[in-house]
């Protein structure tokens, strides 16, 4: 396998690995970009060994694999790709068994494609993908080394390698996109495979051909930090008066902190402070709190709950990577980390930043949160389940307590429900805001009553005592 970085910004410590579709090269993906993430393309499957050196300097790594790149990524995971470094993997119109009458491309079609490769047949394949070349002025220029001259013997070898069932590594597949109009991988076959896969990924159906522009996928699976910041900053003045579910969550969360731990806390870091609801609730339980650090994506009002206070405006996932070890007695966060790209990396750094005997207090949301909105959202947030989060925590803390209990809010009218979303900053769209589930009727109403929202919080207390 070959790898090339196609998008990079100074100081980025997150990486998206694109496992390319068969017969495509990095120039095919040269318009992809993502704020806060570098992007690299993996291609040329004549050799299925992956060079891991490219990922050495990154703290979080996502895989987005398209078409035959899905099986190629699984092969890499079985050889030289360090699976433990991968935070999440996303499959787009492919399976781990590409040549299969039940799970992939029908075997006779796959073999005929391999055996009769020539320029004409490759062009027919490209047309069946549904790929429409963009206007030249909308794309970055092609460098001389990006000019692609097909080597049909090599392309045939790639097909032979990818369909081999000898080595299949297990990747953390979190979400799978399946196009209902795919003329390469039958949609039914993809469903057959992914509903049986042990990862149990979320499946998103798209009304689209085999080719899907991967920028849309990138926008969905990487949170838009700027949009999130603006959304919640606008809601700060109205948040406390309307966040009834969040008040209940914070009250339940603070009760998880043992009194003995609370008395020993002199320094605190809060991630995602917002209006300060958690801060004020904690202050009543921390009699010896001397200094508090508050961090969010936007400027915060002074809270005056500790003699010494520090306010930081930053992306918490990046910022905590550089926090000195043994810095805080308590790290707390309410209703924030569901936005994080890599919760395990966050948990690892929280454990490192806590002093011996320190406490971690956190709430997040589980799968099914705000499920009433799923029909209008392009694709729900990538919520983890309770078991997965607990397993992550136990890799970094010796003692972990998790609890969950749904909270259901009922509204008299559709307008009341929408106002709740607006005044608390809880938007109904995806992180990217892109319309993606275009198979829904354009005039479909997302709310037909009864009008309700179901929050599914998870409460976390952890320490290394």
mmCIF file of C-alpha atoms in Angstrom, residues 7 21 30 54 65 107 150 184 191 249 264 281 310 317 329 337 400 409 423:
data_model
loop_
_atom_site.group_PDB
_atom_site.id
_atom_site.type_symbol
_atom_site.label_atom_id
_atom_site.label_comp_id
_atom_site.label_asym_id
_atom_site.label_seq_id
_atom_site.Cartn_x
_atom_site.Cartn_y
_atom_site.Cartn_z
ATOM 1 C CA UNK A 7 -4.465 17.942 3.345
ATOM 2 C CA UNK A 21 -11.743 2.845 -3.898
ATOM 3 C CA UNK A 30 -7.477 16.089 -3.672
ATOM 4 C CA UNK A 54 2.596 7.886 8.896
ATOM 5 C CA UNK A 65 -13.004 3.382 3.644
ATOM 6 C CA UNK A 107 -18.613 -13.551 -7.786
ATOM 7 C CA UNK A 150 -3.760 2.693 -15.639
ATOM 8 C CA UNK A 184 -21.433 -2.034 -7.927
ATOM 9 C CA UNK A 191 -27.092 -5.006 4.516
ATOM 10 C CA UNK A 249 -28.743 15.331 34.767
ATOM 11 C CA UNK A 264 -10.222 16.419 49.464
ATOM 12 C CA UNK A 281 -23.851 22.821 41.787
ATOM 13 C CA UNK A 310 -8.824 30.588 35.330
ATOM 14 C CA UNK A 317 -9.672 17.373 23.097
ATOM 15 C CA UNK A 329 -7.982 16.857 42.116
ATOM 16 C CA UNK A 337 -18.060 14.707 25.463
ATOM 17 C CA UNK A 400 -15.479 3.092 37.475
ATOM 18 C CA UNK A 409 -39.776 15.679 28.193
ATOM 19 C CA UNK A 423 -33.041 27.992 23.726
#
